[in-house]
Short mmCIF file of C-alpha atoms in Angstrom, two decimals:
data_model
loop_
_atom_site.label_atom_id
_atom_site.label_comp_id
_atom_site.label_asym_id
_atom_site.label_seq_id
_atom_site.Cartn_x
_atom_site.Cartn_y
_atom_site.Cartn_z
CA UNK A 923 -15.09 6.61 26.88
CA UNK A 924 -16.00 2.95 27.13
CA UNK A 925 -14.42 0.09 25.25
CA UNK A 926 -15.51 -0.51 21.67
CA UNK A 927 -15.23 -3.55 19.45
CA UNK A 928 -12.66 -3.54 16.60
CA UNK A 929 -9.70 -4.43 18.81
CA UNK A 930 -9.88 -5.45 22.44
CA UNK A 931 -6.13 -5.08 22.81
CA UNK A 932 -6.09 -1.51 21.57
CA UNK A 933 -9.19 -0.55 23.51
CA UNK A 934 -7.48 -1.72 26.68
CA UNK A 935 -4.31 0.18 25.77
CA UNK A 936 -6.19 3.44 25.30
CA UNK A 937 -9.69 3.37 26.75
CA UNK A 938 -10.29 7.06 26.03
CA UNK A 939 -9.52 7.09 22.35
CA UNK A 940 -11.28 6.14 19.16
CA UNK A 941 -10.79 2.65 17.78
CA UNK A 942 -7.98 2.19 15.27
CA UNK A 943 -8.10 2.04 11.53
CA UNK A 944 -5.53 1.16 8.92
CA UNK A 945 -2.62 3.54 8.46
CA UNK A 946 -2.86 6.05 5.68
CA UNK A 947 -6.53 6.94 6.01
CA UNK A 948 -8.13 10.28 5.26
CA UNK A 949 -5.53 13.03 5.46
CA UNK A 950 -6.44 16.65 4.76
CA UNK A 951 -3.82 19.14 3.63
CA UNK A 952 -2.83 20.99 6.79
CA UNK A 953 0.86 21.63 6.19
CA UNK A 954 0.33 25.26 5.19
CA UNK A 955 -1.79 25.92 8.29
CA UNK A 956 0.81 24.55 10.68
CA UNK A 957 3.80 26.04 8.85
CA UNK A 958 2.24 29.52 9.02
CA UNK A 959 2.45 29.58 12.83
CA UNK A 960 5.14 32.00 13.99
CA UNK A 961 7.02 32.11 17.26
CA UNK A 962 5.60 34.43 19.92
CA UNK A 963 8.63 35.74 21.77
CA UNK A 964 6.59 36.85 24.79
CA UNK A 965 5.05 33.39 25.20
CA UNK A 966 8.37 31.65 24.58
CA UNK A 967 9.94 33.73 27.35
CA UNK A 968 7.73 31.94 29.87
CA UNK A 969 9.08 28.47 29.07
CA UNK A 970 11.17 26.54 31.59
CA UNK A 971 14.90 27.03 30.88
CA UNK A 972 15.42 23.30 30.33
CA UNK A 973 12.85 23.26 27.52
CA UNK A 974 14.35 26.37 25.93
CA UNK A 975 17.80 24.77 26.06
CA UNK A 976 16.55 21.55 24.47
CA UNK A 977 14.64 23.43 21.78
CA UNK A 978 12.27 20.48 21.57
CA UNK A 979 8.91 19.57 23.06
CA UNK A 980 8.89 15.83 23.70
CA UNK A 981 5.35 14.54 23.11
CA UNK A 982 4.15 11.11 24.19
CA UNK A 983 1.18 9.52 22.46
CA UNK A 984 -0.43 6.22 21.55
CA UNK A 985 -0.38 6.72 17.78
CA UNK A 986 -3.22 4.55 16.52
CA UNK A 987 -6.36 6.63 16.94
CA UNK A 988 -7.52 8.36 13.76
CA UNK A 989 -8.30 11.13 13.21
CA UNK A 990 -6.62 12.24 16.46
CA UNK A 991 -3.26 10.61 15.78
CA UNK A 992 -2.19 7.81 13.44
CA UNK A 993 0.50 6.95 10.93
CA UNK A 994 0.62 8.10 7.33
CA UNK A 995 1.02 5.59 4.53
CA UNK A 996 4.78 5.43 5.13
CA UNK A 997 4.07 3.85 8.52
CA UNK A 998 6.49 6.28 10.19
CA UNK A 999 5.05 9.79 10.01
CA UNK A 1000 2.57 10.71 12.75
CA UNK A 1001 -0.42 12.66 11.45
CA UNK A 1002 -3.82 13.71 12.78
CA UNK A 1003 -5.63 16.61 14.38
CA UNK A 1004 -3.70 16.27 17.64
CA UNK A 1005 -0.38 16.02 15.82
CA UNK A 1006 -1.14 19.27 13.98
CA UNK A 1007 -2.15 20.99 17.23
CA UNK A 1008 1.02 19.79 18.98
CA UNK A 1009 3.19 21.09 16.14
CA UNK A 1010 1.35 24.43 16.16
CA UNK A 1011 1.75 24.81 19.93
CA UNK A 1012 5.46 24.06 19.64
CA UNK A 1013 5.87 26.50 16.76
CA UNK A 1014 4.15 29.25 18.75
CA UNK A 1015 6.70 28.65 21.50
CA UNK A 1016 9.63 28.46 19.09
CA UNK A 1017 10.15 24.73 19.57
CA UNK A 1018 10.28 21.57 17.47
CA UNK A 1019 8.28 18.43 18.27
CA UNK A 1020 9.67 15.00 19.01
CA UNK A 1021 7.07 12.20 19.15
CA UNK A 1022 7.32 9.01 21.20
CA UNK A 1023 4.80 6.25 20.45
CA UNK A 1024 4.08 4.25 23.58
CA UNK A 1025 1.39 2.26 25.33
CA UNK A 1026 -1.42 4.44 26.61
CA UNK A 1027 -0.99 2.97 30.09
CA UNK A 1028 2.61 4.24 30.26
CA UNK A 1029 1.92 7.87 29.33
CA UNK A 1030 1.34 9.20 32.84
CA UNK A 1031 4.35 7.42 34.33
CA UNK A 1032 6.49 8.64 31.41
CA UNK A 1033 5.46 12.18 32.26
CA UNK A 1034 6.22 11.70 35.92
CA UNK A 1035 9.67 10.26 35.15
CA UNK A 1036 10.57 13.10 32.80
CA UNK A 1037 10.86 10.87 29.74
CA UNK A 1038 8.41 13.13 27.91
CA UNK A 1039 7.28 16.74 28.39
CA UNK A 1040 3.60 16.34 27.54
CA UNK A 1041 1.03 13.83 26.38
CA UNK A 1042 -1.52 14.35 23.66
CA UNK A 1043 -3.39 11.11 23.13
CA UNK A 1044 -7.16 11.65 23.30
CA UNK A 1045 -6.85 11.32 27.06
CA UNK A 1046 -9.90 12.41 29.04
CA UNK A 1047 -9.21 14.99 31.74
CA UNK A 1048 -10.71 13.35 34.82
CA UNK A 1049 -10.59 14.19 38.52
CA UNK A 1050 -8.81 10.91 39.19
CA UNK A 1051 -6.07 11.59 36.65
CA UNK A 1052 -5.66 15.14 37.95
CA UNK A 1053 -4.29 13.60 41.11
CA UNK A 1054 -1.29 12.41 39.08
CA UNK A 1055 -0.78 15.03 36.34
CA UNK A 1056 -2.08 18.40 35.17
CA UNK A 1057 -4.20 18.88 32.06
CA UNK A 1058 -4.41 21.66 29.51
CA UNK A 1059 -7.84 21.02 28.01
CA UNK A 1060 -8.01 21.35 24.22
CA UNK A 1061 -11.08 19.52 22.88
CA UNK A 1062 -14.53 18.30 23.89
CA UNK A 1063 -15.49 14.81 22.82
CA UNK A 1064 -18.75 13.00 23.40
CA UNK A 1065 -21.44 10.95 21.73
CA UNK A 1066 -22.06 11.82 18.08
CA UNK A 1067 -24.81 10.72 15.70
CA UNK A 1068 -23.76 9.21 12.37
CA UNK A 1069 -26.32 8.72 9.59
CA UNK A 1070 -26.46 7.60 5.98
CA UNK A 1071 -25.03 10.02 3.45
CA UNK A 1072 -27.70 12.60 2.69
CA UNK A 1073 -29.42 11.93 6.02
CA UNK A 1074 -32.55 10.30 4.54
CA UNK A 1075 -34.10 9.87 8.01
CA UNK A 1076 -33.72 13.61 8.75
CA UNK A 1077 -31.97 13.07 12.07
CA UNK A 1078 -30.74 16.44 13.32
CA UNK A 1079 -30.45 15.70 17.03
CA UNK A 1080 -31.33 13.28 19.83
CA UNK A 1081 -35.07 14.00 19.72
CA UNK A 1082 -35.18 12.86 16.09
CA UNK A 1083 -34.15 9.39 17.23
CA UNK A 1084 -37.60 8.82 18.77
CA UNK A 1085 -39.39 6.06 16.91
CA UNK A 1086 -36.24 5.07 15.03
CA UNK A 1087 -33.57 2.41 15.32
CA UNK A 1088 -29.98 3.06 16.36
CA UNK A 1089 -26.90 0.85 16.46
CA UNK A 1090 -24.35 1.06 19.28
CA UNK A 1091 -21.39 -0.86 20.65
CA UNK A 1092 -22.38 -3.43 23.25
CA UNK A 1093 -21.79 -2.27 26.82
CA UNK A 1094 -20.78 1.22 25.77
CA UNK A 1095 -21.79 4.63 27.09
CA UNK A 1096 -23.58 5.09 23.77
CA UNK A 1097 -25.80 2.10 24.55
CA UNK A 1098 -26.66 3.53 27.97
CA UNK A 1099 -27.43 6.91 26.45
CA UNK A 1100 -29.64 5.42 23.71
CA UNK A 1101 -31.73 3.61 26.34
CA UNK A 1102 -32.02 6.82 28.39
CA UNK A 1103 -33.13 8.70 25.29
CA UNK A 1104 -35.70 6.00 24.54
CA UNK A 1105 -37.20 6.47 28.01
CA UNK A 1106 -37.45 10.21 27.40
CA UNK A 1107 -39.09 9.65 24.02
CA UNK A 1108 -41.74 7.38 25.52
CA UNK A 1109 -42.38 9.81 28.37
CA UNK A 1110 -42.94 12.55 25.78
CA UNK A 1111 -45.51 10.43 23.99
CA UNK A 1112 -43.23 9.57 21.10
CA UNK A 1113 -42.00 6.24 19.83
CA UNK A 1114 -39.23 4.41 21.64
CA UNK A 1115 -35.69 4.22 20.32
CA UNK A 1116 -35.04 0.69 19.10
CA UNK A 1117 -31.50 -0.05 20.28
CA UNK A 1118 -29.37 -2.65 18.52
CA UNK A 1119 -26.17 -3.34 20.44
CA UNK A 1120 -23.41 -5.44 18.87
CA UNK A 1121 -19.70 -6.04 19.41
CA UNK A 1122 -18.95 -5.33 15.75
CA UNK A 1123 -18.45 -1.89 14.22
CA UNK A 1124 -18.68 -3.48 10.78
CA UNK A 1125 -22.06 -5.01 11.62
CA UNK A 1126 -23.35 -1.67 12.91
CA UNK A 1127 -22.20 0.08 9.76
CA UNK A 1128 -23.85 -2.54 7.56
CA UNK A 1129 -27.12 -2.04 9.41
CA UNK A 1130 -26.96 1.69 8.81
CA UNK A 1131 -26.02 1.30 5.15
CA UNK A 1132 -28.97 -1.02 4.54
CA UNK A 1133 -31.42 1.18 6.45
CA UNK A 1134 -32.15 -1.28 9.25
CA UNK A 1135 -31.24 1.51 11.66
CA UNK A 1136 -31.43 5.26 11.16
CA UNK A 1137 -28.24 6.11 12.99
CA UNK A 1138 -25.12 4.91 14.78
CA UNK A 1139 -24.03 6.48 18.06
CA UNK A 1140 -20.28 6.72 18.57
CA UNK A 1141 -17.61 9.08 19.89
CA UNK A 1142 -17.05 12.25 17.86
CA UNK A 1143 -13.56 11.51 16.43
CA UNK A 1144 -14.48 7.91 15.60
CA UNK A 1145 -17.67 8.87 13.83
CA UNK A 1146 -15.89 11.57 11.84
CA UNK A 1147 -13.14 9.22 10.72
CA UNK A 1148 -15.57 6.49 9.67
CA UNK A 1149 -17.63 9.04 7.74
CA UNK A 1150 -14.47 10.25 5.99
CA UNK A 1151 -13.14 6.82 5.04
CA UNK A 1152 -15.96 4.28 4.67
CA UNK A 1153 -16.79 3.89 1.00
CA UNK A 1154 -14.31 6.70 0.32
CA UNK A 1155 -16.59 9.02 2.22
CA UNK A 1156 -19.73 8.12 0.28
CA UNK A 1157 -21.55 5.99 2.86
CA UNK A 1158 -22.05 8.10 5.97
CA UNK A 1159 -22.06 11.59 7.42
CA UNK A 1160 -21.98 13.03 10.93
CA UNK A 1161 -24.88 15.10 12.22
CA UNK A 1162 -23.64 18.64 12.83
CA UNK A 1163 -24.39 19.17 16.50
CA UNK A 1164 -22.57 19.57 19.79
CA UNK A 1165 -21.24 16.30 21.27
CA UNK A 1166 -23.71 14.66 23.66
CA UNK A 1167 -22.54 14.21 27.26
CA UNK A 1168 -19.28 15.82 26.23
CA UNK A 1169 -16.09 15.78 28.27
CA UNK A 1170 -12.64 17.32 27.75
CA UNK A 1171 -9.53 15.82 26.23
CA UNK A 1172 -6.45 17.17 27.99
CA UNK A 1173 -2.76 17.66 27.22
CA UNK A 1174 -0.99 16.00 30.14
CA UNK A 1175 1.91 17.77 31.88
CA UNK A 1176 3.96 16.83 34.94
CA UNK A 1177 2.59 18.48 38.08
CA UNK A 1178 6.15 19.50 38.97
CA UNK A 1179 6.32 21.61 35.82
CA UNK A 1180 3.57 24.25 36.18
CA UNK A 1181 5.62 26.72 34.13
CA UNK A 1182 5.35 24.44 31.10
CA UNK A 1183 1.61 23.88 31.66
CA UNK A 1184 1.01 27.63 31.65
CA UNK A 1185 3.15 28.10 28.54
CA UNK A 1186 1.24 25.40 26.65
CA UNK A 1187 -2.06 26.85 27.83
CA UNK A 1188 -1.08 30.35 26.67
CA UNK A 1189 0.22 29.11 23.31
CA UNK A 1190 -2.93 27.11 22.62
CA UNK A 1191 -5.14 30.03 23.62
CA UNK A 1192 -3.22 32.20 21.15
CA UNK A 1193 -3.91 29.61 18.43
CA UNK A 1194 -7.59 29.64 19.35
CA UNK A 1195 -7.68 33.43 19.23
CA UNK A 1196 -5.90 33.77 15.88
CA UNK A 1197 -8.02 31.08 14.19
CA UNK A 1198 -5.29 28.49 13.63
CA UNK A 1199 -6.91 26.06 16.06
CA UNK A 1200 -10.25 26.30 14.26
CA UNK A 1201 -8.64 25.80 10.85
CA UNK A 1202 -6.93 22.62 12.03
CA UNK A 1203 -10.11 21.14 13.51
CA UNK A 1204 -12.16 22.13 10.46
CA UNK A 1205 -9.60 20.44 8.20
CA UNK A 1206 -10.06 17.20 10.13
CA UNK A 1207 -13.84 17.78 10.31
CA UNK A 1208 -13.98 17.67 14.11
CA UNK A 1209 -14.85 21.30 14.77
CA UNK A 1210 -17.93 20.24 16.78
CA UNK A 1211 -15.50 19.53 19.61
CA UNK A 1212 -13.83 22.95 19.49
CA UNK A 1213 -13.39 25.04 22.63
CA UNK A 1214 -13.10 28.82 22.93
CA UNK A 1215 -11.32 29.04 26.29
CA UNK A 1216 -8.29 26.89 27.08
CA UNK A 1217 -8.47 25.79 30.70
CA UNK A 1218 -6.02 24.15 33.10
CA UNK A 1219 -7.62 21.21 34.90
CA UNK A 1220 -11.01 22.45 33.76
CA UNK A 1221 -10.69 25.84 35.47
#
């Protein structure tokens, strides 16, 4: 993901994640879903002895990226779709979760030093990062279309953007995609996509609210969170479609700990198979990014 406006500091700290919002935003009731997860003795038997002895899965994250991970109103409790998934994975393996909030740039080195057991921080699984750590892929993010509540412009997918205006973050992958889509529209004999690029999310949202553009292009989790929280959920909605140019988010694990990677992979696959994974993503309204097969380093 490319940098977005809102906060240059945070964007630099975590270039893969959604921009931050105030603590205590939209929070669905997921406690019963997570608490219903029971230990699978067969899966737990595959854990490294050191993890079994500790009884805790130490998770490192950069907790400021709703709805993936952020703080509740108390400013201390980590919540979000990723937090729920991490707790469910741990429960399936008979473990508790211990969160460490740290700079995004320190997550990989913290894994390598053994300070934490895994990362879950909206980190893209890339070939470059696979040289340093392993990834258990758990989610597909990508460009998502956000429209006015009720979708008055009837935008159901990229082709419906032809002849309409869209707002994007300046210099982002969304801007590049919008221009590519405009070229395709013109080649198909349809109207071009009028692209408005700014360095202000607030400005983009105001343009959509007032009808000066028909849509905003943003990353899936960001768009979902804005739709949930702006105007108490009354201003915008996300077009229900697969993420555009999607790529995987991965749980990072030390390459020297393949036993743990396989245990996390198996536990998450069990959650996918029994429906817990889907329930969590649906609760946070990010089910468009759901996967059906949990892969290790994309394989």
